[in-house]
Amino acid sequence: MEPHLFKIGIIGNGSQSKRIQKILKKKKFKFFIYKPKGPSYFDKKEFEILKKCKIIFIISNNKTHFKYLKKLNKSRYIFCEKPPCINIKDLRSISKMKSGRIFFNFNFRFSFLSRVLSNLKNFKLGELLSINSYMAHGLAFKREYKTNWRSKRSENKLGVLEMLLIHNIDLVNYIFKIKKPYSINLKNFSKIGDSFDTCNVNYSLNNGGTANFFGSYSSPYYKKNLFIFKNGYVEQNEKKIEIRGPAMNLDKKGLFIKPKLLKSYRLNEKKDYELSLKNSVDYFLKYSLINKKFPKQMFKSSIDTNYLLFVK
């Protein structure tokens, strides 16, 4: 296929890019892969080919996202990996861009947990009181982490916060609305590289509730989300999601016991992630292929999520 005939261009060829390439191949799409080779990230000949594409996937290192957005956002549809930038100055610039053709890949919005949390009315759980979210695994224990860009603060300024926790923070902000952070604690427990491998962040929600997020590359694998409401709770781990209620559930002695199981869903974490990514790409293509603008709220909520990383 001649370079000028490519409709889709992809920037970056790492693990996330390969996942998205696989999705596009299954849909029979042809695409051009632009592989940055130097610190300037702009090979002139190949970049000219890229600029002819009407649909661009930015799946490069975090610190490069803003540069590509600035150069490519006009008249093209942009699928940009999160986070869109690594500092508040660039985020303010992005917030002023015309948003109708820009989509940020917060794919947890398209996960099964997101669908469950968006459809709780029939369970009568009441007002949300508290959220506790944990995402952790031992990436820092791998030998390659030392030379990986994720361990370098110059390329991954907020470390595990902007790479891992941002997913669940965005999901909560998208559905329940986060008001502001009141505590952000970033640490490097592995002592490898100079970026942060562990983070604990606390937020207040618009309704007065609270949300606590913990993420780490320096711990055993652990994943759990707990949403406590006035009249029940939703709990997720890597194997299932449970909805329990009501709060008033007593044993024969009149003591409170675990609320009754209202609904249980089996969950395959790997497949759910793959499906959420596919759903996110499908959503992007649905709009871009027919030249339709994305809802303004999708862009705004993505910008709002990123402000939560920088503003204290």
PDB file of C-alpha atoms in Angstrom:
ATOM      1  CA  MET A   1       0.000   0.000   0.000  1.00  0.00           C
ATOM      2  CA  GLU A   2       1.379   3.401  -0.970  1.00  0.00           C
ATOM      3  CA  PRO A   3       2.251   5.615   2.041  1.00  0.00           C
ATOM      4  CA  HIS A   4      -0.056   8.429   0.948  1.00  0.00           C
ATOM      5  CA  LEU A   5      -3.045   6.047   0.958  1.00  0.00           C
ATOM      6  CA  PHE A   6      -2.855   5.230   4.666  1.00  0.00           C
ATOM      7  CA  LYS A   7      -5.879   6.543   6.541  1.00  0.00           C
ATOM      8  CA  ILE A   8      -4.625   5.535  10.005  1.00  0.00           C
ATOM      9  CA  GLY A   9      -1.258   6.394  11.518  1.00  0.00           C
ATOM     10  CA  ILE A  10       0.172   5.041  14.771  1.00  0.00           C
ATOM     11  CA  ILE A  11       2.931   6.745  16.767  1.00  0.00           C
ATOM     12  CA  GLY A  12       4.904   4.284  18.866  1.00  0.00           C
ATOM     13  CA  ASN A  13       5.429   0.539  18.684  1.00  0.00           C
ATOM     14  CA  GLY A  14       5.548  -0.575  22.324  1.00  0.00           C
ATOM     15  CA  SER A  15       3.353  -3.087  24.148  1.00  0.00           C
ATOM     16  CA  GLN A  16       0.239  -0.874  24.275  1.00  0.00           C
ATOM     17  CA  SER A  17       0.653   0.033  20.608  1.00  0.00           C
ATOM     18  CA  LYS A  18       0.836  -3.645  19.693  1.00  0.00           C
ATOM     19  CA  ARG A  19      -2.411  -4.327  21.575  1.00  0.00           C
ATOM     20  CA  ILE A  20      -4.164  -1.622  19.571  1.00  0.00           C
ATOM     21  CA  GLN A  21      -2.541  -2.779  16.334  1.00  0.00           C
ATOM     22  CA  LYS A  22      -4.003  -6.227  16.992  1.00  0.00           C
ATOM     23  CA  ILE A  23      -7.484  -4.710  17.391  1.00  0.00           C
ATOM     24  CA  LEU A  24      -7.128  -2.763  14.138  1.00  0.00           C
ATOM     25  CA  LYS A  25      -5.852  -5.801  12.242  1.00  0.00           C
ATOM     26  CA  LYS A  26      -8.904  -7.818  13.279  1.00  0.00           C
ATOM     27  CA  LYS A  27     -11.014  -5.029  11.778  1.00  0.00           C
ATOM     28  CA  LYS A  28      -8.972  -5.283   8.545  1.00  0.00           C
ATOM     29  CA  PHE A  29      -7.602  -1.746   8.856  1.00  0.00           C
ATOM     30  CA  LYS A  30      -4.277  -0.874   7.226  1.00  0.00           C
ATOM     31  CA  PHE A  31      -2.085   1.540   9.147  1.00  0.00           C
ATOM     32  CA  PHE A  32       1.283   3.273   9.059  1.00  0.00           C
ATOM     33  CA  ILE A  33       3.537   2.953  12.127  1.00  0.00           C
ATOM     34  CA  TYR A  34       5.729   5.933  12.940  1.00  0.00           C
ATOM     35  CA  LYS A  35       8.570   4.830  15.204  1.00  0.00           C
ATOM     36  CA  PRO A  36      10.375   7.710  16.922  1.00  0.00           C
ATOM     37  CA  LYS A  37      14.130   7.124  16.743  1.00  0.00           C
ATOM     38  CA  GLY A  38      15.748  10.197  18.254  1.00  0.00           C
ATOM     39  CA  PRO A  39      15.291  12.742  21.037  1.00  0.00           C
ATOM     40  CA  SER A  40      13.541  15.193  18.691  1.00  0.00           C
ATOM     41  CA  TYR A  41      10.956  12.479  17.840  1.00  0.00           C
ATOM     42  CA  PHE A  42      10.447  13.927  14.353  1.00  0.00           C
ATOM     43  CA  ASP A  43      11.958  12.001  11.462  1.00  0.00           C
ATOM     44  CA  LYS A  44      11.030  14.423   8.650  1.00  0.00           C
ATOM     45  CA  LYS A  45      10.382  11.912   5.864  1.00  0.00           C
ATOM     46  CA  GLU A  46       8.279   9.529   7.937  1.00  0.00           C
ATOM     47  CA  PHE A  47       6.533  12.376   9.728  1.00  0.00           C
ATOM     48  CA  GLU A  48       5.325  13.705   6.363  1.00  0.00           C
ATOM     49  CA  ILE A  49       3.739  10.312   5.710  1.00  0.00           C
ATOM     50  CA  LEU A  50       2.143  10.399   9.152  1.00  0.00           C
ATOM     51  CA  LYS A  51       0.686  13.866   8.554  1.00  0.00           C
ATOM     52  CA  LYS A  52      -1.217  12.570   5.530  1.00  0.00           C
ATOM     53  CA  CYS A  53      -3.196  10.216   7.774  1.00  0.00           C
ATOM     54  CA  LYS A  54      -6.650  11.419   8.812  1.00  0.00           C
ATOM     55  CA  ILE A  55      -6.736   9.285  11.971  1.00  0.00           C
ATOM     56  CA  ILE A  56      -3.773   9.265  14.374  1.00  0.00           C
ATOM     57  CA  PHE A  57      -3.119   7.033  17.387  1.00  0.00           C
ATOM     58  CA  ILE A  58      -0.579   8.592  19.788  1.00  0.00           C
ATOM     59  CA  ILE A  59       0.788   5.639  21.768  1.00  0.00           C
ATOM     60  CA  SER A  60       4.294   6.866  22.535  1.00  0.00           C
ATOM     61  CA  ASN A  61       5.997   7.719  25.845  1.00  0.00           C
ATOM     62  CA  ASN A  62       4.020  10.036  28.123  1.00  0.00           C
ATOM     63  CA  LYS A  63       6.301  13.045  27.746  1.00  0.00           C
ATOM     64  CA  THR A  64       5.851  13.056  23.942  1.00  0.00           C
ATOM     65  CA  HIS A  65       2.035  13.182  23.886  1.00  0.00           C
ATOM     66  CA  PHE A  66       1.720  16.954  24.097  1.00  0.00           C
ATOM     67  CA  LYS A  67       4.247  17.550  21.282  1.00  0.00           C
ATOM     68  CA  TYR A  68       2.297  15.329  18.921  1.00  0.00           C
ATOM     69  CA  LEU A  69      -1.052  16.794  19.936  1.00  0.00           C
ATOM     70  CA  LYS A  70       0.204  20.285  19.110  1.00  0.00           C
ATOM     71  CA  LYS A  71       1.531  19.249  15.696  1.00  0.00           C
ATOM     72  CA  LEU A  72      -1.279  16.947  14.593  1.00  0.00           C
ATOM     73  CA  ASN A  73      -4.605  17.940  16.176  1.00  0.00           C
ATOM     74  CA  LYS A  74      -5.798  20.238  13.368  1.00  0.00           C
ATOM     75  CA  SER A  75      -8.224  18.529  10.948  1.00  0.00           C
ATOM     76  CA  ARG A  76      -7.306  15.041  12.192  1.00  0.00           C
ATOM     77  CA  TYR A  77      -8.951  12.641  14.607  1.00  0.00           C
ATOM     78  CA  ILE A  78      -6.576  11.930  17.501  1.00  0.00           C
ATOM     79  CA  PHE A  79      -6.626   8.908  19.809  1.00  0.00           C
ATOM     80  CA  CYS A  80      -4.153   9.828  22.571  1.00  0.00           C
ATOM     81  CA  GLU A  81      -3.001   7.529  25.336  1.00  0.00           C
ATOM     82  CA  LYS A  82      -3.321   8.825  28.862  1.00  0.00           C
ATOM     83  CA  PRO A  83      -2.002  11.024  30.322  1.00  0.00           C
ATOM     84  CA  PRO A  84      -2.165  13.687  27.596  1.00  0.00           C
ATOM     85  CA  CYS A  85       0.797  15.526  29.170  1.00  0.00           C
ATOM     86  CA  ILE A  86       3.066  15.511  32.210  1.00  0.00           C
ATOM     87  CA  ASN A  87       2.693  19.052  33.579  1.00  0.00           C
ATOM     88  CA  ILE A  88      -0.080  21.516  34.313  1.00  0.00           C
ATOM     89  CA  LYS A  89       1.182  24.145  31.857  1.00  0.00           C
ATOM     90  CA  ASP A  90       0.739  21.792  28.897  1.00  0.00           C
ATOM     91  CA  LEU A  91      -2.576  20.567  30.281  1.00  0.00           C
ATOM     92  CA  ARG A  92      -3.904  24.126  30.275  1.00  0.00           C
ATOM     93  CA  SER A  93      -2.868  24.433  26.618  1.00  0.00           C
ATOM     94  CA  ILE A  94      -4.630  21.168  25.744  1.00  0.00           C
ATOM     95  CA  SER A  95      -7.811  22.286  27.524  1.00  0.00           C
ATOM     96  CA  LYS A  96      -8.013  25.211  25.071  1.00  0.00           C
ATOM     97  CA  MET A  97      -7.750  23.000  21.971  1.00  0.00           C
ATOM     98  CA  LYS A  98     -10.812  22.287  19.867  1.00  0.00           C
ATOM     99  CA  SER A  99     -12.019  19.094  21.481  1.00  0.00           C
ATOM    100  CA  GLY A 100     -14.359  17.587  18.894  1.00  0.00           C
ATOM    101  CA  ARG A 101     -11.703  15.403  17.273  1.00  0.00           C
ATOM    102  CA  ILE A 102      -9.533  14.511  20.302  1.00  0.00           C
ATOM    103  CA  PHE A 103     -10.131  11.356  22.349  1.00  0.00           C
ATOM    104  CA  PHE A 104      -8.078  10.264  25.371  1.00  0.00           C
ATOM    105  CA  ASN A 105      -7.850   6.562  26.050  1.00  0.00           C
ATOM    106  CA  PHE A 106      -9.282   6.162  29.534  1.00  0.00           C
ATOM    107  CA  ASN A 107     -10.494   2.694  28.654  1.00  0.00           C
ATOM    108  CA  PHE A 108     -11.707   1.783  32.174  1.00  0.00           C
ATOM    109  CA  ARG A 109     -14.763   3.882  31.268  1.00  0.00           C
ATOM    110  CA  PHE A 110     -15.611   1.005  28.937  1.00  0.00           C
ATOM    111  CA  SER A 111     -14.953  -1.781  31.471  1.00  0.00           C
ATOM    112  CA  PHE A 112     -17.499  -4.136  33.009  1.00  0.00           C
ATOM    113  CA  LEU A 113     -17.074  -2.441  36.417  1.00  0.00           C
ATOM    114  CA  SER A 114     -17.970   0.882  34.811  1.00  0.00           C
ATOM    115  CA  ARG A 115     -21.157  -0.637  33.402  1.00  0.00           C
ATOM    116  CA  VAL A 116     -22.090  -2.068  36.828  1.00  0.00           C
ATOM    117  CA  LEU A 117     -21.439   1.215  38.657  1.00  0.00           C
ATOM    118  CA  SER A 118     -23.466   3.140  36.093  1.00  0.00           C
ATOM    119  CA  ASN A 119     -26.508   0.918  36.624  1.00  0.00           C
ATOM    120  CA  LEU A 120     -27.061   0.673  40.387  1.00  0.00           C
ATOM    121  CA  LYS A 121     -30.437   2.400  40.710  1.00  0.00           C
ATOM    122  CA  ASN A 122     -32.451  -0.810  40.972  1.00  0.00           C
ATOM    123  CA  PHE A 123     -30.343  -2.002  43.929  1.00  0.00           C
ATOM    124  CA  LYS A 124     -31.268   1.027  46.078  1.00  0.00           C
ATOM    125  CA  LEU A 125     -27.803   1.310  47.628  1.00  0.00           C
ATOM    126  CA  GLY A 126     -28.259   4.969  48.533  1.00  0.00           C
ATOM    127  CA  GLU A 127     -25.654   7.693  48.649  1.00  0.00           C
ATOM    128  CA  LEU A 128     -21.970   6.919  48.087  1.00  0.00           C
ATOM    129  CA  LEU A 129     -19.898   7.275  51.274  1.00  0.00           C
ATOM    130  CA  SER A 130     -16.431   5.905  50.591  1.00  0.00           C
ATOM    131  CA  ILE A 131     -14.213   4.352  47.900  1.00  0.00           C
ATOM    132  CA  ASN A 132     -11.047   2.322  48.456  1.00  0.00           C
ATOM    133  CA  SER A 133      -9.122   1.259  45.366  1.00  0.00           C
ATOM    134  CA  TYR A 134      -5.943  -0.840  45.148  1.00  0.00           C
ATOM    135  CA  MET A 135      -3.849  -1.601  42.055  1.00  0.00           C
ATOM    136  CA  ALA A 136      -0.444  -3.135  42.666  1.00  0.00           C
ATOM    137  CA  HIS A 137       2.088  -5.532  41.173  1.00  0.00           C
ATOM    138  CA  GLY A 138       5.837  -6.123  41.219  1.00  0.00           C
ATOM    139  CA  LEU A 139       7.029  -4.384  38.046  1.00  0.00           C
ATOM    140  CA  ALA A 140       9.938  -2.817  39.958  1.00  0.00           C
ATOM    141  CA  PHE A 141      11.196  -6.320  40.818  1.00  0.00           C
ATOM    142  CA  LYS A 142      11.789  -7.075  37.138  1.00  0.00           C
ATOM    143  CA  ARG A 143      15.351  -6.652  35.897  1.00  0.00           C
ATOM    144  CA  GLU A 144      14.281  -4.538  32.917  1.00  0.00           C
ATOM    145  CA  TYR A 145      12.562  -1.947  35.121  1.00  0.00           C
ATOM    146  CA  LYS A 146      15.912  -0.279  35.810  1.00  0.00           C
ATOM    147  CA  THR A 147      16.309   0.753  32.170  1.00  0.00           C
ATOM    148  CA  ASN A 148      12.603   1.143  31.415  1.00  0.00           C
ATOM    149  CA  TRP A 149      11.303   4.706  30.860  1.00  0.00           C
ATOM    150  CA  ARG A 150       8.689   4.141  33.591  1.00  0.00           C
ATOM    151  CA  SER A 151      11.441   4.283  36.229  1.00  0.00           C
ATOM    152  CA  LYS A 152      12.751   7.649  34.968  1.00  0.00           C
ATOM    153  CA  ARG A 153      11.221  10.812  36.329  1.00  0.00           C
ATOM    154  CA  SER A 154      12.208  12.769  33.221  1.00  0.00           C
ATOM    155  CA  GLU A 155       9.895  10.529  31.177  1.00  0.00           C
ATOM    156  CA  ASN A 156       7.360   9.466  33.820  1.00  0.00           C
ATOM    157  CA  LYS A 157       7.145  12.431  36.188  1.00  0.00           C
ATOM    158  CA  LEU A 158       4.470  11.126  38.552  1.00  0.00           C
ATOM    159  CA  GLY A 159       5.410   7.472  38.189  1.00  0.00           C
ATOM    160  CA  VAL A 160       2.793   4.907  39.160  1.00  0.00           C
ATOM    161  CA  LEU A 161       0.225   7.681  39.708  1.00  0.00           C
ATOM    162  CA  GLU A 162       0.108   8.711  36.043  1.00  0.00           C
ATOM    163  CA  MET A 163       0.636   5.200  34.679  1.00  0.00           C
ATOM    164  CA  LEU A 164      -1.510   2.941  36.846  1.00  0.00           C
ATOM    165  CA  LEU A 165      -3.710   4.771  39.357  1.00  0.00           C
ATOM    166  CA  ILE A 166      -4.933   7.274  36.780  1.00  0.00           C
ATOM    167  CA  HIS A 167      -7.188   4.537  35.336  1.00  0.00           C
ATOM    168  CA  ASN A 168      -9.273   4.099  38.481  1.00  0.00           C
ATOM    169  CA  ILE A 169      -9.126   7.778  39.379  1.00  0.00           C
ATOM    170  CA  ASP A 170     -10.629   8.592  35.993  1.00  0.00           C
ATOM    171  CA  LEU A 171     -13.311   5.900  36.335  1.00  0.00           C
ATOM    172  CA  VAL A 172     -14.413   7.352  39.687  1.00  0.00           C
ATOM    173  CA  ASN A 173     -14.288  10.926  38.394  1.00  0.00           C
ATOM    174  CA  TYR A 174     -16.228   9.962  35.260  1.00  0.00           C
ATOM    175  CA  ILE A 175     -19.088   8.318  37.169  1.00  0.00           C
ATOM    176  CA  PHE A 176     -19.147   9.947  40.627  1.00  0.00           C
ATOM    177  CA  LYS A 177     -17.236  13.253  40.164  1.00  0.00           C
ATOM    178  CA  ILE A 178     -14.165  14.014  42.265  1.00  0.00           C
ATOM    179  CA  LYS A 179     -14.002  17.451  43.865  1.00  0.00           C
ATOM    180  CA  LYS A 180     -10.329  17.804  44.808  1.00  0.00           C
ATOM    181  CA  PRO A 181      -7.292  15.951  46.193  1.00  0.00           C
ATOM    182  CA  TYR A 182      -6.348  16.577  49.801  1.00  0.00           C
ATOM    183  CA  SER A 183      -3.397  14.226  50.124  1.00  0.00           C
ATOM    184  CA  ILE A 184      -0.929  12.898  47.525  1.00  0.00           C
ATOM    185  CA  ASN A 185       1.942  10.739  48.801  1.00  0.00           C
ATOM    186  CA  LEU A 186       4.525   9.618  46.214  1.00  0.00           C
ATOM    187  CA  LYS A 187       7.432   7.302  47.163  1.00  0.00           C
ATOM    188  CA  ASN A 188      10.247   5.321  45.585  1.00  0.00           C
ATOM    189  CA  PHE A 189      10.506   2.213  47.753  1.00  0.00           C
ATOM    190  CA  SER A 190      12.491   0.118  45.251  1.00  0.00           C
ATOM    191  CA  LYS A 191      15.260   2.760  45.042  1.00  0.00           C
ATOM    192  CA  ILE A 192      15.460   1.935  41.328  1.00  0.00           C
ATOM    193  CA  GLY A 193      15.475   4.933  39.014  1.00  0.00           C
ATOM    194  CA  ASP A 194      14.214   8.273  40.273  1.00  0.00           C
ATOM    195  CA  SER A 195      10.506   8.092  39.488  1.00  0.00           C
ATOM    196  CA  PHE A 196       7.834   7.003  41.966  1.00  0.00           C
ATOM    197  CA  ASP A 197       6.914   3.329  42.242  1.00  0.00           C
ATOM    198  CA  THR A 198       4.315   3.717  45.019  1.00  0.00           C
ATOM    199  CA  CYS A 199       1.515   6.201  45.586  1.00  0.00           C
ATOM    200  CA  ASN A 200      -1.356   6.820  47.970  1.00  0.00           C
ATOM    201  CA  VAL A 201      -3.795   9.611  47.097  1.00  0.00           C
ATOM    202  CA  ASN A 202      -6.972  10.775  48.820  1.00  0.00           C
ATOM    203  CA  TYR A 203      -9.798  12.772  47.241  1.00  0.00           C
ATOM    204  CA  SER A 204     -13.062  14.305  48.341  1.00  0.00           C
ATOM    205  CA  LEU A 205     -16.096  13.639  46.127  1.00  0.00           C
ATOM    206  CA  ASN A 206     -18.647  16.210  45.051  1.00  0.00           C
ATOM    207  CA  ASN A 207     -21.295  14.661  47.299  1.00  0.00           C
ATOM    208  CA  GLY A 208     -19.061  14.860  50.401  1.00  0.00           C
ATOM    209  CA  GLY A 209     -17.806  11.278  50.288  1.00  0.00           C
ATOM    210  CA  THR A 210     -14.143  10.272  50.118  1.00  0.00           C
ATOM    211  CA  ALA A 211     -11.972   8.186  47.779  1.00  0.00           C
ATOM    212  CA  ASN A 212      -8.622   6.601  48.565  1.00  0.00           C
ATOM    213  CA  PHE A 213      -6.381   5.134  45.847  1.00  0.00           C
ATOM    214  CA  PHE A 214      -3.248   3.022  46.392  1.00  0.00           C
ATOM    215  CA  GLY A 215      -0.928   1.883  43.615  1.00  0.00           C
ATOM    216  CA  SER A 216       2.506   0.289  43.571  1.00  0.00           C
ATOM    217  CA  TYR A 217       5.133  -1.347  41.377  1.00  0.00           C
ATOM    218  CA  SER A 218       6.954  -2.511  44.543  1.00  0.00           C
ATOM    219  CA  SER A 219       4.473  -4.956  46.042  1.00  0.00           C
ATOM    220  CA  PRO A 220       2.806  -8.313  45.415  1.00  0.00           C
ATOM    221  CA  TYR A 221       0.020  -8.383  42.861  1.00  0.00           C
ATOM    222  CA  TYR A 222      -3.192  -7.074  44.409  1.00  0.00           C
ATOM    223  CA  LYS A 223      -6.320  -5.581  42.903  1.00  0.00           C
ATOM    224  CA  LYS A 224      -9.502  -4.590  44.704  1.00  0.00           C
ATOM    225  CA  ASN A 225     -12.152  -1.880  44.492  1.00  0.00           C
ATOM    226  CA  LEU A 226     -14.681  -1.237  47.259  1.00  0.00           C
ATOM    227  CA  PHE A 227     -17.554   1.245  46.941  1.00  0.00           C
ATOM    228  CA  ILE A 228     -19.480   1.691  50.205  1.00  0.00           C
ATOM    229  CA  PHE A 229     -22.946   3.253  50.015  1.00  0.00           C
ATOM    230  CA  LYS A 230     -25.437   4.051  52.801  1.00  0.00           C
ATOM    231  CA  ASN A 231     -27.425   0.918  52.111  1.00  0.00           C
ATOM    232  CA  GLY A 232     -24.921  -1.556  50.677  1.00  0.00           C
ATOM    233  CA  TYR A 233     -21.661  -1.908  48.796  1.00  0.00           C
ATOM    234  CA  VAL A 234     -20.031  -2.987  45.541  1.00  0.00           C
ATOM    235  CA  GLU A 235     -16.813  -4.982  45.764  1.00  0.00           C
ATOM    236  CA  GLN A 236     -14.551  -6.064  42.915  1.00  0.00           C
ATOM    237  CA  ASN A 237     -11.442  -8.212  42.760  1.00  0.00           C
ATOM    238  CA  GLU A 238      -9.761  -9.942  39.813  1.00  0.00           C
ATOM    239  CA  LYS A 239     -12.351 -12.762  39.786  1.00  0.00           C
ATOM    240  CA  LYS A 240     -15.750 -11.244  40.568  1.00  0.00           C
ATOM    241  CA  ILE A 241     -17.926  -8.249  41.328  1.00  0.00           C
ATOM    242  CA  GLU A 242     -20.438  -8.467  44.177  1.00  0.00           C
ATOM    243  CA  ILE A 243     -23.312  -6.147  45.046  1.00  0.00           C
ATOM    244  CA  ARG A 244     -24.590  -6.484  48.630  1.00  0.00           C
ATOM    245  CA  GLY A 245     -27.358  -4.842  50.641  1.00  0.00           C
ATOM    246  CA  PRO A 246     -29.326  -3.664  52.507  1.00  0.00           C
ATOM    247  CA  ALA A 247     -27.347  -2.301  55.454  1.00  0.00           C
ATOM    248  CA  MET A 248     -29.953  -3.518  57.951  1.00  0.00           C
ATOM    249  CA  ASN A 249     -29.112  -7.228  58.045  1.00  0.00           C
ATOM    250  CA  LEU A 250     -29.081  -8.848  61.507  1.00  0.00           C
ATOM    251  CA  ASP A 251     -28.446 -12.338  62.849  1.00  0.00           C
ATOM    252  CA  LYS A 252     -30.712 -14.070  65.397  1.00  0.00           C
ATOM    253  CA  LYS A 253     -28.976 -12.213  68.234  1.00  0.00           C
ATOM    254  CA  GLY A 254     -29.673  -8.852  66.642  1.00  0.00           C
ATOM    255  CA  LEU A 255     -26.036  -8.281  65.591  1.00  0.00           C
ATOM    256  CA  PHE A 256     -25.108  -6.784  62.229  1.00  0.00           C
ATOM    257  CA  ILE A 257     -23.777  -9.248  59.673  1.00  0.00           C
ATOM    258  CA  LYS A 258     -22.617  -8.987  56.054  1.00  0.00           C
ATOM    259  CA  PRO A 259     -25.403  -7.685  53.799  1.00  0.00           C
ATOM    260  CA  LYS A 260     -27.161 -10.165  51.550  1.00  0.00           C
ATOM    261  CA  LEU A 261     -25.761 -10.899  48.113  1.00  0.00           C
ATOM    262  CA  LEU A 262     -27.950  -9.041  45.622  1.00  0.00           C
ATOM    263  CA  LYS A 263     -25.942  -9.759  42.494  1.00  0.00           C
ATOM    264  CA  SER A 264     -22.679 -11.461  41.611  1.00  0.00           C
ATOM    265  CA  TYR A 265     -20.742 -11.289  38.329  1.00  0.00           C
ATOM    266  CA  ARG A 266     -17.849 -13.512  37.348  1.00  0.00           C
ATOM    267  CA  LEU A 267     -14.884 -11.563  36.044  1.00  0.00           C
ATOM    268  CA  ASN A 268     -11.821 -12.464  33.998  1.00  0.00           C
ATOM    269  CA  GLU A 269      -9.471  -9.528  34.613  1.00  0.00           C
ATOM    270  CA  LYS A 270      -7.321 -10.045  31.509  1.00  0.00           C
ATOM    271  CA  LYS A 271     -10.284 -10.454  29.176  1.00  0.00           C
ATOM    272  CA  ASP A 272     -12.092  -7.516  30.767  1.00  0.00           C
ATOM    273  CA  TYR A 273      -9.068  -5.268  30.186  1.00  0.00           C
ATOM    274  CA  GLU A 274      -8.762  -6.428  26.580  1.00  0.00           C
ATOM    275  CA  LEU A 275     -12.483  -5.842  26.036  1.00  0.00           C
ATOM    276  CA  SER A 276     -12.379  -2.383  27.642  1.00  0.00           C
ATOM    277  CA  LEU A 277      -9.516  -1.434  25.302  1.00  0.00           C
ATOM    278  CA  LYS A 278     -11.383  -2.795  22.292  1.00  0.00           C
ATOM    279  CA  ASN A 279     -14.535  -0.923  23.351  1.00  0.00           C
ATOM    280  CA  SER A 280     -12.519   2.288  23.705  1.00  0.00           C
ATOM    281  CA  VAL A 281     -10.997   1.905  20.234  1.00  0.00           C
ATOM    282  CA  ASP A 282     -14.437   1.028  18.805  1.00  0.00           C
ATOM    283  CA  TYR A 283     -15.917   4.164  20.361  1.00  0.00           C
ATOM    284  CA  PHE A 284     -13.160   6.306  18.855  1.00  0.00           C
ATOM    285  CA  LEU A 285     -13.540   4.766  15.391  1.00  0.00           C
ATOM    286  CA  LYS A 286     -17.327   5.050  15.477  1.00  0.00           C
ATOM    287  CA  TYR A 287     -17.002   8.834  15.550  1.00  0.00           C
ATOM    288  CA  SER A 288     -13.850   9.348  13.492  1.00  0.00           C
ATOM    289  CA  LEU A 289     -14.830   7.161  10.531  1.00  0.00           C
ATOM    290  CA  ILE A 290     -18.029   9.144   9.926  1.00  0.00           C
ATOM    291  CA  ASN A 291     -16.437  12.513  10.718  1.00  0.00           C
ATOM    292  CA  LYS A 292     -18.605  13.093  13.786  1.00  0.00           C
ATOM    293  CA  LYS A 293     -17.459  15.156  16.780  1.00  0.00           C
ATOM    294  CA  PHE A 294     -17.008  13.530  20.184  1.00  0.00           C
ATOM    295  CA  PRO A 295     -19.289  14.659  23.038  1.00  0.00           C
ATOM    296  CA  LYS A 296     -17.730  17.637  24.822  1.00  0.00           C
ATOM    297  CA  GLN A 297     -18.149  15.913  28.184  1.00  0.00           C
ATOM    298  CA  MET A 298     -15.780  13.087  27.176  1.00  0.00           C
ATOM    299  CA  PHE A 299     -12.988  15.602  26.569  1.00  0.00           C
ATOM    300  CA  LYS A 300     -13.806  17.736  29.625  1.00  0.00           C
ATOM    301  CA  SER A 301     -13.865  14.819  32.047  1.00  0.00           C
ATOM    302  CA  SER A 302     -10.478  13.628  30.707  1.00  0.00           C
ATOM    303  CA  ILE A 303      -8.971  17.072  31.285  1.00  0.00           C
ATOM    304  CA  ASP A 304     -10.554  17.211  34.751  1.00  0.00           C
ATOM    305  CA  THR A 305      -9.014  13.843  35.649  1.00  0.00           C
ATOM    306  CA  ASN A 306      -5.555  15.060  34.713  1.00  0.00           C
ATOM    307  CA  TYR A 307      -5.941  18.259  36.707  1.00  0.00           C
ATOM    308  CA  LEU A 308      -6.502  16.011  39.724  1.00  0.00           C
ATOM    309  CA  LEU A 309      -2.920  14.731  39.354  1.00  0.00           C
ATOM    310  CA  PHE A 310      -1.363  18.173  39.450  1.00  0.00           C
ATOM    311  CA  VAL A 311      -3.568  20.427  41.575  1.00  0.00           C
ATOM    312  CA  LYS A 312      -3.393  20.136  45.360  1.00  0.00           C
TER     313      LYS A 312
END
